[in-house]
Coordinates of C-alpha atoms in Angstrom, one line a residue:
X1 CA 8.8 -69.9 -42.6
X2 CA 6.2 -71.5 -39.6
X3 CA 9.4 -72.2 -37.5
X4 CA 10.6 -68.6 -37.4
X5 CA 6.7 -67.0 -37.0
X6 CA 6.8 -69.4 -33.4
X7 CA 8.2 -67.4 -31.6
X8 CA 6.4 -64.2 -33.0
X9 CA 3.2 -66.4 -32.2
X10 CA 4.2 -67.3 -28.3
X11 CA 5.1 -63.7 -27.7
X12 CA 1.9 -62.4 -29.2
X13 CA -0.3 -64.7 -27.2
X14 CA 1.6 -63.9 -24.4
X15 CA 2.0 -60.4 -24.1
X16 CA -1.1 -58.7 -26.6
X17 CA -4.0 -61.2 -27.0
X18 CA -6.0 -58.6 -28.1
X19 CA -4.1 -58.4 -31.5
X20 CA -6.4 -61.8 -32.8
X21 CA -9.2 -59.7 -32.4
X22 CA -7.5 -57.3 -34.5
X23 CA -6.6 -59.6 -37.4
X24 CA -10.0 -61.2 -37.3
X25 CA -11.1 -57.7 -37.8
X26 CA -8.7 -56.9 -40.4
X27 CA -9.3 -60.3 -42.5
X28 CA -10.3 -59.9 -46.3
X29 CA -13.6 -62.0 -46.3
X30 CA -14.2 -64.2 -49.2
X31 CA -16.8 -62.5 -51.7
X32 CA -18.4 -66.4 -51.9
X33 CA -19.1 -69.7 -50.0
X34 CA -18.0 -71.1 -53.5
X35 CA -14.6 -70.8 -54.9
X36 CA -14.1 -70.3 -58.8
X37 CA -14.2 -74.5 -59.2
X38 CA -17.9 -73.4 -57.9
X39 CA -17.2 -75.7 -55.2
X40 CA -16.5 -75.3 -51.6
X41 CA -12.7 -76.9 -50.8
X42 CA -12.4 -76.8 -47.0
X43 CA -9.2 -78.0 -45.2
X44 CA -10.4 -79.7 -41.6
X45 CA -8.3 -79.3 -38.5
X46 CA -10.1 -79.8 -35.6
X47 CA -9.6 -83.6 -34.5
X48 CA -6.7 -82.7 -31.9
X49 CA -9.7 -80.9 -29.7
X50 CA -11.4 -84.2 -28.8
X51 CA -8.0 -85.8 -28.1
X52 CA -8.2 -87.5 -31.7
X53 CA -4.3 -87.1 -32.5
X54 CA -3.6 -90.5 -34.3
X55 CA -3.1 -90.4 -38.4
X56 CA -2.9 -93.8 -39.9
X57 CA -0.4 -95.8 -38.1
X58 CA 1.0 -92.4 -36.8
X59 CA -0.5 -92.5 -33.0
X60 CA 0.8 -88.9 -32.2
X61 CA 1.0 -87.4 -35.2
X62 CA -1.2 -84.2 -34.8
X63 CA 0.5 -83.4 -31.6
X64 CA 3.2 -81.3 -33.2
X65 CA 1.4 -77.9 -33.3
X66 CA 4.1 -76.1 -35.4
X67 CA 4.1 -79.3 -37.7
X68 CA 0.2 -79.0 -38.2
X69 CA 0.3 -75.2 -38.9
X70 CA 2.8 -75.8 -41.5
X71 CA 0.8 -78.6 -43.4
X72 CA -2.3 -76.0 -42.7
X73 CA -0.4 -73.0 -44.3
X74 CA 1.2 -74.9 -47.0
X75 CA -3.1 -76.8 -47.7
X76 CA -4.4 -73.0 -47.2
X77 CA -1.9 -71.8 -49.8
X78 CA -2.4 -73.9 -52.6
X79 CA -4.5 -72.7 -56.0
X80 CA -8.7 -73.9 -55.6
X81 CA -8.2 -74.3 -51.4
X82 CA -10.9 -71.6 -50.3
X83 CA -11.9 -73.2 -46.7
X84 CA -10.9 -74.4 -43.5
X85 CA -12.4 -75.6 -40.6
X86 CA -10.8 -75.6 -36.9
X87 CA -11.3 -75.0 -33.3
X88 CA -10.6 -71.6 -31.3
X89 CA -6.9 -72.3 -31.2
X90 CA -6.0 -73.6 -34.6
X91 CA -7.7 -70.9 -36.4
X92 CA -6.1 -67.7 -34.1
X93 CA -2.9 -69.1 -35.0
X94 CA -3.8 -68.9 -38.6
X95 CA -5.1 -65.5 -38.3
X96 CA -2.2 -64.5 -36.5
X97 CA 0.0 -66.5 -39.8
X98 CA -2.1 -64.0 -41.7
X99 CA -3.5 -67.7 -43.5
X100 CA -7.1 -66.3 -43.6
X101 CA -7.3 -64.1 -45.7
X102 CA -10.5 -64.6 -48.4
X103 CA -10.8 -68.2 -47.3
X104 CA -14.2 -69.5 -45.9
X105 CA -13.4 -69.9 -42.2
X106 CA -15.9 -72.7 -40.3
X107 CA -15.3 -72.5 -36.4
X108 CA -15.8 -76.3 -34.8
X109 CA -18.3 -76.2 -31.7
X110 CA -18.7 -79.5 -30.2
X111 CA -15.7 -81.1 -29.7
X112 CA -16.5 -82.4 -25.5
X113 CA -17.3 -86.0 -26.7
X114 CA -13.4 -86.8 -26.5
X115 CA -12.5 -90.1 -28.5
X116 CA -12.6 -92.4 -26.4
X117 CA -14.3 -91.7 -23.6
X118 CA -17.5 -93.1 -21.5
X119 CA -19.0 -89.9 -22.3
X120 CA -18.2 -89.6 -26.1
X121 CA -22.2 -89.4 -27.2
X122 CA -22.5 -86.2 -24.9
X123 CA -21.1 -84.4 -27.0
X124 CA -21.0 -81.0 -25.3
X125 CA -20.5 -77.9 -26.9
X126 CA -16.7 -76.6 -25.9
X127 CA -15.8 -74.7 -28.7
X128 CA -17.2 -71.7 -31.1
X129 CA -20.9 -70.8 -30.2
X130 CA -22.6 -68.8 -32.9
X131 CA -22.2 -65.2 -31.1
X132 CA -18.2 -65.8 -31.4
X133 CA -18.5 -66.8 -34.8
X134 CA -20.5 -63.9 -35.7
X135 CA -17.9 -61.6 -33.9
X136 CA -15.0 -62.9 -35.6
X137 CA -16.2 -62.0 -38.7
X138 CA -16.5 -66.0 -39.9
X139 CA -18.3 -67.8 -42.1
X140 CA -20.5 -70.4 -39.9
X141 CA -19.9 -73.3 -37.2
X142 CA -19.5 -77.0 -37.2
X143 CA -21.4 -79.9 -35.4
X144 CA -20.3 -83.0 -35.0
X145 CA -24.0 -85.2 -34.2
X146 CA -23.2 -89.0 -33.9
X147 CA -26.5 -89.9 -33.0
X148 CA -26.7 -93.8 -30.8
X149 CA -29.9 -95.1 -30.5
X150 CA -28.8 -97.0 -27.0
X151 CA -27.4 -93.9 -25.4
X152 CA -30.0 -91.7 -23.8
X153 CA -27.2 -89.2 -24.1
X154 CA -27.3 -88.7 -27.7
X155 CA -30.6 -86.9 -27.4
X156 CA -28.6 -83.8 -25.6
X157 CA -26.3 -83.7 -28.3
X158 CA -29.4 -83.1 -30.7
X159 CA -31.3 -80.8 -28.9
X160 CA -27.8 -78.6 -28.7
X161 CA -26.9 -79.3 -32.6
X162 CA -30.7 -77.8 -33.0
X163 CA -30.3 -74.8 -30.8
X164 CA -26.4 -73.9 -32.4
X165 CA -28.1 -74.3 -36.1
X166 CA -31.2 -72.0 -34.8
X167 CA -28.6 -69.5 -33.3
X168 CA -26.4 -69.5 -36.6
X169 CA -29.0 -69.1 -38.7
X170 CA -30.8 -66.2 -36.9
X171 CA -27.4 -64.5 -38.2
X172 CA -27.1 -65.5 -41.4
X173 CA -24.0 -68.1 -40.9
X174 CA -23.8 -71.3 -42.3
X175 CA -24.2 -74.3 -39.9
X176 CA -22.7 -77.1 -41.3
X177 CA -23.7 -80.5 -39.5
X178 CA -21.5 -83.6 -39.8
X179 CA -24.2 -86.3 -39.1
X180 CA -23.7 -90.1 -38.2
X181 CA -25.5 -93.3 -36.8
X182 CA -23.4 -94.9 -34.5
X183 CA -23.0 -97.5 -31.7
X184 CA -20.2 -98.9 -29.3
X185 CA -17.9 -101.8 -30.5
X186 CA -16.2 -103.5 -26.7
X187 CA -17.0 -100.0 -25.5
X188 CA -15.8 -97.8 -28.5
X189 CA -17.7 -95.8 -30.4
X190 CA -17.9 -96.4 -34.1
X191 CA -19.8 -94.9 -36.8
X192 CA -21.9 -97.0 -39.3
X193 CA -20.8 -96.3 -43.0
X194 CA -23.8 -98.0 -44.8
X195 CA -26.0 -96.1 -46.9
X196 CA -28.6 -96.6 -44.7
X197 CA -27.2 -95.4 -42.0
X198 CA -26.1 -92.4 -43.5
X199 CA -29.8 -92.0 -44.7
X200 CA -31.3 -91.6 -41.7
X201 CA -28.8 -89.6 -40.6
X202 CA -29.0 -87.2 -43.0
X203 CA -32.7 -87.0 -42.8
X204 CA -32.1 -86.1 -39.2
X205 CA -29.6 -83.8 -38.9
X206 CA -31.5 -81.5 -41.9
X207 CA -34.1 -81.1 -39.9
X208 CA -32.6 -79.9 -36.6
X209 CA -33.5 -76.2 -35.8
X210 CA -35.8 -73.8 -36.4
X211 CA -34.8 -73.7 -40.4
X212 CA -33.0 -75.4 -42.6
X213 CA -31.8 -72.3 -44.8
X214 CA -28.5 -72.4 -43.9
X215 CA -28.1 -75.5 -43.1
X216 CA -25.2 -78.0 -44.7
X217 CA -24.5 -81.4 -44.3
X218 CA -21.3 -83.1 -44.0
X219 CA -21.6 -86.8 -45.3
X220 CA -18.7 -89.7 -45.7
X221 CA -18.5 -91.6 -48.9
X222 CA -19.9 -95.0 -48.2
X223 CA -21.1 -97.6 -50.9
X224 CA -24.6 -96.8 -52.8
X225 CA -23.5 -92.9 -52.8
X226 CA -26.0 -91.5 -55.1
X227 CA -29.1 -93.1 -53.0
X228 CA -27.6 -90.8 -49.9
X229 CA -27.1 -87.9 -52.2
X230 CA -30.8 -88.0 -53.0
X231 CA -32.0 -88.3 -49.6
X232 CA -31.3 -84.3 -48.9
X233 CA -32.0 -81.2 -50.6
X234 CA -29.4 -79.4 -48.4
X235 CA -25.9 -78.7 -50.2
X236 CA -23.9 -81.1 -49.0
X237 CA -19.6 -81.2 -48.4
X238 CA -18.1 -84.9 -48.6
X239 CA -15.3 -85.4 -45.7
X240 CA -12.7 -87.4 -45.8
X241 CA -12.5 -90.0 -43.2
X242 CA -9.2 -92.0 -42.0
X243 CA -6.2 -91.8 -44.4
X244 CA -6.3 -94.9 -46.5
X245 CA -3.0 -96.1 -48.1
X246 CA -4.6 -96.9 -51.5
X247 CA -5.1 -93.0 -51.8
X248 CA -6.3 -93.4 -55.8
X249 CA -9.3 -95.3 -54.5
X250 CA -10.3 -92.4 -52.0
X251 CA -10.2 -90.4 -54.8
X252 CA -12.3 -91.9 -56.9
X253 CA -15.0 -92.7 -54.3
X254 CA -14.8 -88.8 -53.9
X255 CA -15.0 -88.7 -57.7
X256 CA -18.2 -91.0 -57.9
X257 CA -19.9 -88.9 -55.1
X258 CA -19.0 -85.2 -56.4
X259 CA -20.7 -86.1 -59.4
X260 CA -24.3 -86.1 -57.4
X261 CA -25.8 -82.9 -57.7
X262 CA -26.4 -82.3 -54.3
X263 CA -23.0 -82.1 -53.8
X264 CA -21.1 -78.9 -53.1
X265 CA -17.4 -79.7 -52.4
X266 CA -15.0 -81.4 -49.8
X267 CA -14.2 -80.8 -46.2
X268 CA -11.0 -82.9 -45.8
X269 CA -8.2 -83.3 -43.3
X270 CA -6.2 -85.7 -42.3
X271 CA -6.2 -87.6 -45.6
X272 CA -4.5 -84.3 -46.9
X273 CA -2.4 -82.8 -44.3
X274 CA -0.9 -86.6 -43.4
X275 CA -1.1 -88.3 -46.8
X276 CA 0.8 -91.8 -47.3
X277 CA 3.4 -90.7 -48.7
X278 CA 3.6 -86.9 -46.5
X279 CA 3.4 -85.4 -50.1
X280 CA 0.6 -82.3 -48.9
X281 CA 0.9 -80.2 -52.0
X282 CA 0.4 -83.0 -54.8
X283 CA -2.6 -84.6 -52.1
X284 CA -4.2 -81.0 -52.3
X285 CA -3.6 -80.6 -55.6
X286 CA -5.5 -84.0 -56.2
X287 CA -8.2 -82.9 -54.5
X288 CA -9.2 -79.9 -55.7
X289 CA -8.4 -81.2 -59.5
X290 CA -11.6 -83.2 -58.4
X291 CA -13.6 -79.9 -58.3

């Protein structure tokens, strides 16, 4: 189906770009940030914007565009999926797919720390701001704060997570924050998955902007989960991280930590699109049986 909609997508682009407005217009909102499970099950795409293509041992593997949008539209499709997150281009394509309609859709804002890079902690906004959001008839926006005590840059990330979750909020969107401690390993960035880490970071990042009301939080699954869990009133999604092989055991560390009542659902990505064994349907499937 995706491979004969490419050319129909090129030609679009090309020749009326105006017609994404039009489908974002046209979309059937969801009635709920919840979906029956009373969960929220989001399907993250927006690693290839910071130049994060690798999967696994896959170094390239999020560089086929049409390949991605089929995973997506196959992950969007499934029963208990109500969500997905992605960057200006990812998500027009799946408006123009017609994928979007009565799902939650989360535009990702920062996405200028590249991976990689000397200037990965200033992590500038390059993506959704909150007045696009609100005129494409989404849901909310997505922050990425990686917060490194060493690097006077992290401060400007935090002063712009604060002013995009002030800006979202003052129009009723959600602003979900993705929040980590982190420091550089021989010059690489690398985010620290202890509890207490993920503490402090959640403490943070829930208390950036001028209110909290619609304010989430977007926490990994790291050992002592229920001790994190407690440390925020905010609803909180669990993500994913890197795809593990033993892809039982990520389920039931996503198992132990949906059981937290603080918890509200999973934003997930590359563990589902890419799974181990390239199965997407039986990973999403997996997932939202969690729910």
């Amino acid at each position: 189906m995706i491979q004969d909609r490419l050319a129909t997508l090129v030609e679009t682009r090309a020749n009326r770009p105006a017609a994404i407005a039009e489908a974002a217009a046209l979309r059937v909102r969801p009635d709920s940030l919840l979906g029956e499970h009373g969960k929220l099950m989001v399907i993250a795409a927006d690693h290839p914007a910071r130049g994060a293509l690798s999967v696994g041992k896959r170094p390239m593997a999020m560089a086929d565009r049409l390949d991605l949008l089929d995973r997506l539209c196959t992950a969007l499709d499934r029963p208990g999926v109500n969500g997905v997150l992605g960057t200006p281009d990812i998500l027009e394509d799946l408006l123009l797919l017609g994928a979007l309609d009565g799902k939650v859709v989360i535009g990702s804002m920062n996405r200028g720390g590249l991976a990689g890079s000397a200037f990965e902690m200033d992590d500038r906004f390059t993506g959704y701001d909150a007045a696009r959001i609100q005129a494409m008839r989404f849901e909310g926006g997505k922050t990425l704060t990686r917060i490194d005590y060493a690097d006077p840059a992290s401060v400007d990330t935090l002063e712009a997570t604060a002013r995009a979750v002030s800006d979202l909020a003052q129009r009723d969107l959600l602003a979900m924050v993705e929040p980590f401690i982190s420091h550089r390993v021989d010059g690489l960035v690398r985010n620290v998955l202890t509890a207490d880490a993920t503490v402090k970071a959640a403490a943070i990042a829930a208390a950036l902007g001028s209110t909290s009301a619609y304010t989430w939080l977007k926490l990994p699954v790291v050992d002592d989960m229920e001790r994190v869990m407690a440390a925020t009133t905010l609803p909180v999604v669990i993500l994913g991280g890197e795809v593990d092989s033993d892809q039982e055991a990520v389920f039931a560390r996503w198992r132990k930590a949906l059981a937290c009542p603080t918890a509200r659902g999973l934003a997930v990505g590359r563990s589902l699109l890419y799974p181990p064994d390239d199965d997407v349907v039986s990973a999403v499937d997996a997932a939202v049986g969690l729910l």
